[in-house]
Amino acid sequence: MTEILELSNKRTKIPRGFREMRDEICQEFDINEGRLPFVGELLEVPDSENEWRKSIEVLLHNFALSVVVPDELYAQVSGYVERSKFRRRFTYYRVRPGAGLSASLDSSRVYGKVTVREDTWCRGWLQSTLVRDFPHVCCSTIDQFRTEKERAV
């Protein structure tokens, strides 16, 4: 029964244990969870890129389980995490105001096949992080994959 309730209440693909860690921090400081989103809650592979969805999800998995923290909450969050007894790794990134870029992205690469929610406060930071860390070329054939000189999927 608990599993059924968990599935019906699940608004995200983020595993429950990670959500519970974030929820604990939010509860401690009376912070709305929307102010500490998981990267995976802010990114989407659109239906038009469905053939790349699985490869992209596998590649971005650990990054998607990270939390973005606004600069003004960073001291509280980092202090709490440092004192916590979390049983798993809790990765979070400090995002300063105005960080990142906003530009058209190359659709032949992983970062160009992922969309960032329009209303996201850290949109520019997410886009620049995707460009920096996930510039993988999306190869449509195995021959292209084998001969690609850059990182590829």
Coordinates of N, CA and C in Angstrom, one line a residue:
M1 N 0.8 -1.2 0.0 CA 0.0 0.0 0.0 C 0.9 1.3 0.0
T2 N 2.0 1.2 0.8 CA 2.9 2.4 0.8 C 3.4 2.7 -0.6
E3 N 3.8 1.6 -1.3 CA 4.3 1.8 -2.6 C 3.3 2.5 -3.6
I4 N 2.1 2.1 -3.5 CA 1.0 2.7 -4.3 C 0.8 4.1 -4.0
L5 N 0.8 4.5 -2.7 CA 0.7 5.9 -2.3 C 1.9 6.7 -2.8
E6 N 3.1 6.1 -2.7 CA 4.3 6.8 -3.1 C 4.2 7.1 -4.6
L7 N 3.7 6.1 -5.4 CA 3.6 6.3 -6.9 C 2.6 7.3 -7.2
S8 N 1.4 7.3 -6.5 CA 0.4 8.3 -6.8 C 0.7 9.7 -6.4
N9 N 1.6 9.8 -5.4 CA 2.0 11.2 -4.9 C 3.3 11.7 -5.6
K10 N 3.9 10.8 -6.4 CA 5.2 11.2 -7.0 C 5.0 12.2 -8.1
R11 N 5.6 13.4 -7.9 CA 5.5 14.4 -9.0 C 6.8 14.5 -9.7
T12 N 7.7 13.7 -9.4 CA 9.1 13.8 -10.0 C 9.7 12.4 -10.1
K13 N 10.7 12.3 -10.9 CA 11.5 11.1 -11.1 C 12.6 11.0 -10.1
I14 N 12.7 12.0 -9.2 CA 13.8 12.0 -8.2 C 13.5 10.9 -7.2
P15 N 14.4 10.0 -6.9 CA 14.1 9.0 -5.9 C 13.7 9.5 -4.5
R16 N 12.9 8.8 -3.8 CA 12.3 9.3 -2.5 C 13.4 9.7 -1.5
G17 N 14.5 8.9 -1.4 CA 15.5 9.2 -0.4 C 16.2 10.5 -0.7
F18 N 16.4 10.9 -1.9 CA 16.9 12.2 -2.2 C 15.9 13.3 -1.9
R19 N 14.7 13.1 -2.2 CA 13.6 14.1 -1.9 C 13.5 14.3 -0.4
E20 N 13.6 13.2 0.3 CA 13.6 13.3 1.8 C 14.7 14.2 2.4
M21 N 15.9 14.1 1.8 CA 17.0 14.9 2.3 C 16.7 16.4 2.0
R22 N 16.3 16.7 0.8 CA 15.9 18.0 0.4 C 14.8 18.5 1.3
D23 N 13.8 17.7 1.5 CA 12.6 18.1 2.3 C 13.0 18.4 3.8
E24 N 14.0 17.6 4.3 CA 14.5 17.9 5.7 C 15.1 19.2 5.8
I25 N 15.9 19.6 4.8 CA 16.5 20.9 4.8 C 15.5 22.0 4.7
C26 N 14.5 21.9 3.8 CA 13.5 22.8 3.6 C 12.7 23.0 4.9
Q27 N 12.4 21.9 5.6 CA 11.6 22.0 6.8 C 12.4 22.7 7.9
E28 N 13.7 22.4 8.0 CA 14.5 23.0 9.0 C 14.5 24.5 8.9
F29 N 14.5 25.1 7.7 CA 14.7 26.5 7.5 C 13.4 27.1 7.0
D30 N 12.3 26.4 6.9 CA 11.0 26.9 6.4 C 11.2 27.5 5.0
I31 N 11.8 26.6 4.2 CA 12.0 27.0 2.8 C 11.1 26.2 1.9
N32 N 10.4 26.9 0.9 CA 9.6 26.2 -0.1 C 10.5 25.4 -0.9
E33 N 10.2 24.1 -1.2 CA 11.0 23.2 -2.0 C 11.3 23.7 -3.4
G34 N 10.5 24.6 -3.9 CA 10.7 25.2 -5.2 C 12.0 26.1 -5.2
R35 N 12.4 26.6 -4.0 CA 13.6 27.4 -3.9 C 14.9 26.5 -4.0
L36 N 14.7 25.2 -3.7 CA 15.8 24.3 -3.7 C 15.5 23.1 -4.7
P37 N 15.4 23.4 -6.0 CA 15.0 22.3 -6.9 C 16.1 21.4 -7.2
F38 N 15.7 20.2 -7.5 CA 16.7 19.2 -8.1 C 16.8 19.6 -9.6
V39 N 18.0 19.5 -10.1 CA 18.3 19.8 -11.5 C 17.3 19.0 -12.4
G40 N 17.1 17.7 -12.0 CA 16.2 16.9 -12.8 C 14.7 17.4 -12.8
E41 N 14.3 18.2 -11.9 CA 13.0 18.8 -11.9 C 12.9 20.0 -12.9
L42 N 14.0 20.5 -13.3 CA 14.1 21.7 -14.2 C 14.4 21.4 -15.6
L43 N 14.8 20.2 -15.9 CA 15.2 19.8 -17.3 C 14.3 18.8 -17.9
E44 N 14.2 18.9 -19.2 CA 13.3 18.0 -19.9 C 13.9 17.7 -21.3
V45 N 13.7 16.4 -21.8 CA 14.0 16.1 -23.1 C 12.7 16.2 -23.9
P46 N 12.5 17.1 -24.8 CA 11.2 17.2 -25.5 C 10.9 16.0 -26.3
D47 N 9.6 15.8 -26.6 CA 9.2 14.7 -27.4 C 9.9 14.6 -28.8
S48 N 10.2 15.8 -29.3 CA 10.9 15.8 -30.6 C 12.3 15.2 -30.6
E49 N 12.8 15.0 -29.4 CA 14.1 14.4 -29.2 C 14.0 13.0 -28.5
N50 N 12.9 12.4 -28.6 CA 12.6 11.2 -27.9 C 13.6 10.1 -28.2
E51 N 14.2 10.0 -29.4 CA 15.1 9.0 -29.7 C 16.4 9.1 -28.9
W52 N 16.7 10.3 -28.3 CA 17.9 10.5 -27.5 C 17.6 10.5 -26.0
R53 N 16.3 10.4 -25.6 CA 15.9 10.5 -24.2 C 16.7 9.5 -23.3
K54 N 16.7 8.3 -23.6 CA 17.4 7.3 -22.7 C 18.9 7.6 -22.5
S55 N 19.6 7.9 -23.6 CA 21.0 8.2 -23.6 C 21.2 9.4 -22.7
I56 N 20.4 10.4 -23.0 CA 20.6 11.7 -22.2 C 20.3 11.5 -20.7
E57 N 19.2 10.8 -20.4 CA 18.9 10.5 -19.0 C 20.0 9.8 -18.3
V58 N 20.6 8.8 -19.0 CA 21.7 8.1 -18.3 C 22.9 9.0 -18.1
L59 N 23.2 9.8 -19.2 CA 24.4 10.7 -19.1 C 24.2 11.7 -18.0
L60 N 23.0 12.3 -17.8 CA 22.7 13.4 -16.9 C 22.3 12.9 -15.5
H61 N 22.2 11.6 -15.3 CA 21.6 11.0 -14.1 C 22.2 11.7 -12.8
N62 N 23.4 11.7 -12.6 CA 24.0 12.2 -11.3 C 23.8 13.7 -11.2
F63 N 23.9 14.4 -12.3 CA 23.7 15.9 -12.3 C 22.2 16.2 -12.0
A64 N 21.3 15.3 -12.5 CA 19.9 15.5 -12.2 C 19.5 15.4 -10.8
L65 N 20.3 14.6 -10.0 CA 20.0 14.4 -8.6 C 20.7 15.4 -7.7
S66 N 21.2 16.5 -8.3 CA 21.8 17.6 -7.6 C 20.8 18.7 -7.3
V67 N 21.0 19.4 -6.3 CA 20.1 20.5 -5.9 C 20.8 21.8 -6.2
V68 N 20.0 22.8 -6.8 CA 20.6 24.1 -7.0 C 20.1 25.0 -5.8
V69 N 21.1 25.7 -5.3 CA 20.9 26.6 -4.1 C 21.1 28.0 -4.4
P70 N 20.1 28.9 -4.2 CA 20.4 30.3 -4.4 C 21.4 30.8 -3.5
D71 N 22.2 31.8 -3.9 CA 23.3 32.3 -3.1 C 22.9 32.7 -1.7
E72 N 21.7 33.3 -1.6 CA 21.3 33.8 -0.2 C 21.0 32.7 0.7
L73 N 20.8 31.4 0.2 CA 20.5 30.3 1.1 C 21.7 29.4 1.3
Y74 N 22.8 29.7 0.6 CA 23.9 28.7 0.6 C 24.5 28.5 1.9
A75 N 24.7 29.5 2.7 CA 25.3 29.3 4.0 C 24.5 28.4 4.9
Q76 N 23.1 28.6 4.9 CA 22.2 27.8 5.7 C 22.3 26.3 5.2
V77 N 22.2 26.1 3.9 CA 22.1 24.8 3.4 C 23.4 24.0 3.6
S78 N 24.5 24.7 3.2 CA 25.8 24.0 3.4 C 26.1 23.7 4.8
G79 N 25.8 24.6 5.8 CA 26.0 24.3 7.2 C 25.1 23.1 7.7
Y80 N 23.9 23.1 7.2 CA 23.1 21.9 7.6 C 23.6 20.6 7.0
V81 N 24.0 20.6 5.8 CA 24.5 19.4 5.2 C 25.7 18.9 5.9
E82 N 26.6 19.9 6.2 CA 27.8 19.5 6.9 C 27.5 18.9 8.3
R83 N 26.5 19.3 9.0 CA 26.2 18.7 10.3 C 25.2 17.5 10.2
S84 N 24.7 17.2 9.0 CA 23.7 16.2 8.9 C 24.3 14.8 9.0
K85 N 23.4 13.9 9.1 CA 23.8 12.5 9.1 C 23.1 11.7 7.9
F86 N 23.1 12.4 6.8 CA 22.6 11.8 5.6 C 23.3 10.5 5.3
R87 N 22.5 9.5 4.8 CA 23.1 8.2 4.5 C 23.6 8.1 3.1
R88 N 23.4 9.1 2.3 CA 23.9 9.1 1.0 C 24.4 10.4 0.6
R89 N 25.1 10.5 -0.5 CA 25.7 11.7 -1.0 C 24.6 12.7 -1.4
F90 N 24.8 13.9 -0.9 CA 23.8 15.0 -1.2 C 24.6 16.1 -1.9
T91 N 24.4 16.2 -3.2 CA 25.2 17.1 -4.1 C 24.4 18.4 -4.3
Y92 N 25.0 19.5 -4.1 CA 24.3 20.8 -4.3 C 25.2 21.8 -4.9
Y93 N 24.7 22.7 -5.6 CA 25.5 23.8 -6.3 C 25.0 25.2 -5.9
R94 N 25.9 26.0 -5.5 CA 25.6 27.4 -5.2 C 25.5 28.2 -6.5
V95 N 24.4 28.9 -6.7 CA 24.1 29.7 -7.9 C 24.0 31.1 -7.5
R96 N 24.9 31.9 -8.0 CA 24.9 33.3 -7.7 C 24.0 34.1 -8.7
P97 N 23.5 35.2 -8.3 CA 22.6 36.0 -9.2 C 23.3 36.3 -10.5
G98 N 22.6 36.2 -11.6 CA 23.1 36.5 -12.9 C 24.1 35.5 -13.5
A99 N 24.3 34.4 -12.9 CA 25.2 33.4 -13.4 C 24.7 32.7 -14.6
G100 N 25.6 32.5 -15.5 CA 25.3 31.7 -16.7 C 25.1 32.5 -18.0
L101 N 24.4 31.8 -18.9 CA 24.2 32.4 -20.2 C 22.8 32.1 -20.7
S102 N 22.4 32.7 -21.7 CA 21.1 32.5 -22.3 C 21.3 32.6 -23.8
A103 N 21.3 31.5 -24.5 CA 21.6 31.5 -26.0 C 21.0 30.4 -26.7
S104 N 21.0 30.4 -28.0 CA 20.6 29.2 -28.8 C 21.7 28.2 -28.6
L105 N 21.3 27.0 -28.5 CA 22.2 25.9 -28.3 C 22.2 24.9 -29.4
D106 N 23.4 24.4 -29.8 CA 23.6 23.5 -30.9 C 22.8 22.2 -30.7
S107 N 21.8 22.0 -31.6 CA 20.9 20.8 -31.4 C 21.6 19.5 -31.8
S108 N 22.8 19.5 -32.3 CA 23.5 18.2 -32.5 C 24.2 17.7 -31.3
R109 N 24.2 18.5 -30.2 CA 24.8 18.1 -29.0 C 23.8 17.9 -27.9
V110 N 24.2 17.1 -26.8 CA 23.3 16.8 -25.7 C 22.7 18.1 -25.2
Y111 N 23.5 19.1 -24.9 CA 23.0 20.3 -24.3 C 21.9 21.0 -25.1
G112 N 21.9 20.8 -26.4 CA 20.9 21.4 -27.3 C 19.7 20.6 -27.5
K113 N 19.7 19.4 -26.9 CA 18.5 18.5 -26.9 C 17.7 18.5 -25.6
V114 N 18.2 19.3 -24.7 CA 17.6 19.4 -23.4 C 17.0 20.8 -23.2
T115 N 15.7 20.8 -22.7 CA 15.2 22.2 -22.4 C 15.1 22.4 -20.9
V116 N 15.3 23.7 -20.6 CA 15.3 24.1 -19.2 C 13.9 24.8 -19.0
R117 N 13.2 24.5 -18.0 CA 11.9 25.1 -17.7 C 12.1 26.6 -17.8
E118 N 11.1 27.3 -18.5 CA 11.2 28.7 -18.8 C 11.2 29.5 -17.5
D119 N 10.4 29.1 -16.5 CA 10.3 29.9 -15.3 C 11.3 29.7 -14.2
T120 N 12.4 29.0 -14.6 CA 13.4 28.6 -13.7 C 14.4 29.8 -13.3
W121 N 14.5 30.0 -12.1 CA 15.3 31.2 -11.6 C 16.8 31.0 -11.9
C122 N 17.3 29.8 -12.2 CA 18.7 29.5 -12.4 C 18.9 29.0 -13.9
R123 N 18.0 29.4 -14.8 CA 18.0 29.0 -16.2 C 19.4 29.2 -16.8
G124 N 20.0 30.4 -16.7 CA 21.2 30.7 -17.3 C 22.4 29.8 -16.8
W125 N 22.4 29.6 -15.5 CA 23.4 28.8 -14.9 C 23.3 27.3 -15.4
L126 N 22.0 26.8 -15.5 CA 21.8 25.5 -16.0 C 22.3 25.3 -17.4
Q127 N 22.0 26.3 -18.2 CA 22.4 26.2 -19.6 C 23.9 26.3 -19.8
S128 N 24.6 27.1 -19.0 CA 26.0 27.2 -19.1 C 26.7 25.9 -18.6
T129 N 26.1 25.4 -17.5 CA 26.6 24.1 -17.0 C 26.5 23.0 -17.9
L130 N 25.3 22.9 -18.6 CA 25.1 21.9 -19.6 C 26.1 22.0 -20.8
V131 N 26.3 23.2 -21.2 CA 27.3 23.5 -22.3 C 28.7 23.0 -21.9
R132 N 29.1 23.4 -20.6 CA 30.4 23.1 -20.2 C 30.6 21.6 -19.9
D133 N 29.7 21.0 -19.2 CA 29.9 19.6 -18.8 C 29.3 18.5 -19.7
F134 N 28.4 18.9 -20.6 CA 27.7 17.9 -21.4 C 27.7 18.3 -22.9
P135 N 28.9 18.5 -23.5 CA 29.0 18.9 -24.9 C 29.0 17.8 -25.8
H136 N 28.6 16.6 -25.4 CA 28.6 15.4 -26.2 C 27.9 15.5 -27.5
V137 N 28.5 15.1 -28.6 CA 27.9 15.1 -29.9 C 26.9 13.9 -29.9
C138 N 25.8 14.1 -30.4 CA 24.8 13.0 -30.6 C 24.9 12.4 -32.0
C139 N 25.5 11.2 -32.0 CA 25.8 10.5 -33.2 C 24.6 9.7 -33.6
S140 N 24.2 9.8 -34.9 CA 23.1 9.0 -35.4 C 23.5 7.7 -35.9
T141 N 24.8 7.4 -36.1 CA 25.2 6.1 -36.6 C 26.4 5.6 -35.7
I142 N 26.6 4.4 -35.7 CA 27.7 3.8 -35.0 C 29.1 4.2 -35.6
D143 N 29.1 4.4 -36.9 CA 30.3 4.8 -37.6 C 30.6 6.2 -37.2
Q144 N 29.6 7.1 -37.1 CA 29.9 8.5 -36.6 C 30.4 8.5 -35.2
F145 N 29.8 7.6 -34.4 CA 30.2 7.5 -33.0 C 31.7 7.1 -32.9
R146 N 32.1 6.1 -33.7 CA 33.4 5.5 -33.6 C 34.5 6.5 -34.1
T147 N 34.1 7.4 -35.0 CA 35.1 8.3 -35.6 C 35.0 9.7 -35.0
E148 N 34.1 10.0 -34.1 CA 33.9 11.3 -33.4 C 35.1 11.5 -32.5
K149 N 35.7 12.7 -32.7 CA 36.9 13.0 -31.9 C 36.6 13.6 -30.6
E150 N 35.4 14.1 -30.4 CA 34.9 14.7 -29.1 C 34.1 13.7 -28.4
R151 N 33.7 14.0 -27.2 CA 32.8 13.1 -26.4 C 31.5 12.9 -27.2
A152 N 31.0 11.7 -27.1 CA 29.8 11.4 -28.0 C 28.9 10.4 -27.3
V153 N 27.6 10.5 -27.7 CA 26.6 9.5 -27.4 C 26.0 9.0 -28.6

